[in-house]
mmCIF file of C-alpha atoms in Angstrom:
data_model
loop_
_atom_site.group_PDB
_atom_site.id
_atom_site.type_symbol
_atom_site.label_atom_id
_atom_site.label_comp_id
_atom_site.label_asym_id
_atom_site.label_seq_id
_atom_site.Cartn_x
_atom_site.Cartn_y
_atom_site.Cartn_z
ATOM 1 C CA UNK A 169 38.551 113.685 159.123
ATOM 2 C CA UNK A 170 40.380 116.589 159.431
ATOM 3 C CA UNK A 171 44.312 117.619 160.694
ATOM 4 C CA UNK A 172 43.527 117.707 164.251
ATOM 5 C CA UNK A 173 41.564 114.528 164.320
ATOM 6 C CA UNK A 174 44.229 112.400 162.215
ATOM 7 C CA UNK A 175 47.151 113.934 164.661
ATOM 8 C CA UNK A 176 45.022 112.811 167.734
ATOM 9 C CA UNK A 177 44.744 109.323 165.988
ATOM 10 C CA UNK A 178 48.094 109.582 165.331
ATOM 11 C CA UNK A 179 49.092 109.933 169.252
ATOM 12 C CA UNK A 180 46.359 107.416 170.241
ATOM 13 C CA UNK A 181 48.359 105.054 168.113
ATOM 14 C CA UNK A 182 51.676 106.048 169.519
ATOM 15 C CA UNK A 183 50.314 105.579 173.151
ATOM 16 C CA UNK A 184 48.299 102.449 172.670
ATOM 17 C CA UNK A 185 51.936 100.730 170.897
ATOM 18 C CA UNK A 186 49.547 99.846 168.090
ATOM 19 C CA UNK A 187 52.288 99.517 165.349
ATOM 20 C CA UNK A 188 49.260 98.807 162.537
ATOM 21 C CA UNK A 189 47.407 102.156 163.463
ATOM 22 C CA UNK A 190 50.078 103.897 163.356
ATOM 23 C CA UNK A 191 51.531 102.627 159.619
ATOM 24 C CA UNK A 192 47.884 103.512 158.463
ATOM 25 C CA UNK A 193 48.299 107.488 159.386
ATOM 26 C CA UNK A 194 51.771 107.718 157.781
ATOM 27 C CA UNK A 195 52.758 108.291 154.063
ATOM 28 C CA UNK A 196 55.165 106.359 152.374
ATOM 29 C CA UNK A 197 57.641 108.804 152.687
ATOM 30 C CA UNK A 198 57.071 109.613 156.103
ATOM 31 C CA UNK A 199 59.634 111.540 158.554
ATOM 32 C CA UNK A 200 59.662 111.122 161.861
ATOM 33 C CA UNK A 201 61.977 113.928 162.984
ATOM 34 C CA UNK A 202 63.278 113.790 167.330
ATOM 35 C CA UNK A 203 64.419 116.784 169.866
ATOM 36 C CA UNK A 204 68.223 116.465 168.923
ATOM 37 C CA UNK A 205 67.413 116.833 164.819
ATOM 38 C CA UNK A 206 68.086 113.371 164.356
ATOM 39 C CA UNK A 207 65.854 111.876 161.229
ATOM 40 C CA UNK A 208 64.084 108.835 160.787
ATOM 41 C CA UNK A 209 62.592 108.522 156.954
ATOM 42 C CA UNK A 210 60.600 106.396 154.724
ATOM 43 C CA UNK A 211 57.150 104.735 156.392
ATOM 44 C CA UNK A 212 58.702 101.496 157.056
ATOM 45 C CA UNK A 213 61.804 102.857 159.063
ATOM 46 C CA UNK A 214 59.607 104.516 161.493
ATOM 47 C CA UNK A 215 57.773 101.891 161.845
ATOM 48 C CA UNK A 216 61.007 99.452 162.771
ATOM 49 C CA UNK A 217 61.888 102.384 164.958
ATOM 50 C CA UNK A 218 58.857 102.712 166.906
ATOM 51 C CA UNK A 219 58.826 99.076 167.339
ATOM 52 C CA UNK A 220 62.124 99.554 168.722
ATOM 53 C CA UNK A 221 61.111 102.569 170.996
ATOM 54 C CA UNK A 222 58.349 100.760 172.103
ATOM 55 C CA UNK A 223 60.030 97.905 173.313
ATOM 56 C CA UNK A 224 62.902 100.164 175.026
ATOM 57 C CA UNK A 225 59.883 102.341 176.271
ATOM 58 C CA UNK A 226 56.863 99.978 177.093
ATOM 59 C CA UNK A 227 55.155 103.128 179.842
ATOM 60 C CA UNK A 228 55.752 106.188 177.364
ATOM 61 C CA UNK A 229 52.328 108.241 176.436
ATOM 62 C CA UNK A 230 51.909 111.883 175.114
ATOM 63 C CA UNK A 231 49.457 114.129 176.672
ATOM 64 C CA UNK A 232 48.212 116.660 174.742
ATOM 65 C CA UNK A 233 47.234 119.830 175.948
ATOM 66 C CA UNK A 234 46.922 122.461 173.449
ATOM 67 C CA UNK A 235 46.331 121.960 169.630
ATOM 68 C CA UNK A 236 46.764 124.519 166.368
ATOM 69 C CA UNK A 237 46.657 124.036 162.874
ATOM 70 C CA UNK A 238 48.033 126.628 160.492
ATOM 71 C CA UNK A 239 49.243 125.535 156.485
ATOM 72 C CA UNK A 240 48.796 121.766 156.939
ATOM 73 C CA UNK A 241 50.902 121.859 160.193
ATOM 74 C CA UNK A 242 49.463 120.870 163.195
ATOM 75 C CA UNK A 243 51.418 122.134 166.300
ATOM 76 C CA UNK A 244 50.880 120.479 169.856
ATOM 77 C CA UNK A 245 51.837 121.365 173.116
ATOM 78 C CA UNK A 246 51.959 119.014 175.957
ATOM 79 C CA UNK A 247 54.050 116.687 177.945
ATOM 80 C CA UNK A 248 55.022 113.402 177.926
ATOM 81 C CA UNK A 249 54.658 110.665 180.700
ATOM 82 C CA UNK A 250 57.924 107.701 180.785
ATOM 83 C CA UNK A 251 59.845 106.267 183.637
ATOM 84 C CA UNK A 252 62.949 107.512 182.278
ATOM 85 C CA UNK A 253 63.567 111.124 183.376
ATOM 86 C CA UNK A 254 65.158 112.188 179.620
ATOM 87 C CA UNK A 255 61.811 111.107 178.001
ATOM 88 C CA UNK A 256 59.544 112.378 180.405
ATOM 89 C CA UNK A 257 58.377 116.357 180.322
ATOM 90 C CA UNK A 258 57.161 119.130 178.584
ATOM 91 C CA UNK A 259 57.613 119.215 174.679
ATOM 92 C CA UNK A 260 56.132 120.393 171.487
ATOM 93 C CA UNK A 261 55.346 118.335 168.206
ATOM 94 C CA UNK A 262 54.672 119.176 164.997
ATOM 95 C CA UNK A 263 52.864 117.272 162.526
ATOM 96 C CA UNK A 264 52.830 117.927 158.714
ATOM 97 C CA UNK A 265 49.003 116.791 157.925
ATOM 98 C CA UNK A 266 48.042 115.995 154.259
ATOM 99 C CA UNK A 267 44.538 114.430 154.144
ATOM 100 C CA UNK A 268 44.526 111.469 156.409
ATOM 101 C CA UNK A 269 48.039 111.260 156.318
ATOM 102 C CA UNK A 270 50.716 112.321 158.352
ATOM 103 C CA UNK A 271 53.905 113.535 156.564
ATOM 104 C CA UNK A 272 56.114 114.555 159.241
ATOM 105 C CA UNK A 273 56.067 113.915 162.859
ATOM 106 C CA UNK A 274 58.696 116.184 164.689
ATOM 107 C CA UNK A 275 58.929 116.561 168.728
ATOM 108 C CA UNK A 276 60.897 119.988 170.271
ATOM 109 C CA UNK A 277 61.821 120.461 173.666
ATOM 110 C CA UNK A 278 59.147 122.788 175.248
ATOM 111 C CA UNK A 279 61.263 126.501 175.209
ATOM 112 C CA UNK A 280 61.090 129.745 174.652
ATOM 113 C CA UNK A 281 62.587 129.625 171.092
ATOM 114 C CA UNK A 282 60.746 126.748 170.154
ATOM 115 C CA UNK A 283 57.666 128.415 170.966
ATOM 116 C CA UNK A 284 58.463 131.184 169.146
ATOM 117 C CA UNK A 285 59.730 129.463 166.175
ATOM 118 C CA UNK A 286 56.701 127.345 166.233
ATOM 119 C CA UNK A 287 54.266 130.544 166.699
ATOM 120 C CA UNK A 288 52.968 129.595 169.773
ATOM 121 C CA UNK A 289 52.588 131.422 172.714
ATOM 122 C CA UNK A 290 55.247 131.831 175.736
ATOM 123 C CA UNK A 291 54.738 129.772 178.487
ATOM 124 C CA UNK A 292 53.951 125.957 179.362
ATOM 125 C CA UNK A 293 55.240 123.712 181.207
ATOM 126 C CA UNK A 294 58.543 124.644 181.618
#
């Protein structure tokens, strides 16, 4: 399996709610990292979280529409689909890709800098 498919596995997971998929793509010392810098680390305190997000969230899904890999990063652009306005929009992800496993998960707001500091081109959604 290869970066792209475990980070589309990954998001599968995330918009199914499937808590046990989910644990299985992350390393133990996973870091789950959101839009405001704010840090989530260790595999079973993102899992607790998610659960938590879930439940707070039961309509949220990711859409992916553009996928990269460069150094074991795998950078996404897309939007994301939730009932409540502040989760719902354009934004970028990152995810730090080591064989099956996914080190890092980290969403951006979709902008100009971001783009640029994530080497992708200008544009989307916004």
């Amino acid at each position: 399996m290869d970066a792209v498919d475990v980070v589309q596995r990954f998001n599968a997971a995330i918009n199914d709610h499937d808590l046990t998929e989910l644990a299985s793509l992350m390393s133990d010392d996973h870091t789950f990292v959101d839009t405001e810098g704010a840090t989530v680390s260790g595999k079973q305190a993102c899992v607790e979280a998610w659960r938590g997000f879930f439940a707070a969230f039961a309509d949220y899904r990711n859409v992916f529409t553009d996928l990269t890999v460069g150094d074991g990063v795998v950078s996404v652009s897309g939007y994301s689909l939730c009932s409540r306005p502040e989760l719902a929009g354009p934004a970028l992800w990152t995810a730090r890709v080591t064989g099956e496993l996914v080190g890092e998960w980290r969403v951006y707001p979709d902008s100009p800098a971001a783009r640029r500091e994530l080497g992708l081109p200008p544009g989307g959604l916004v």
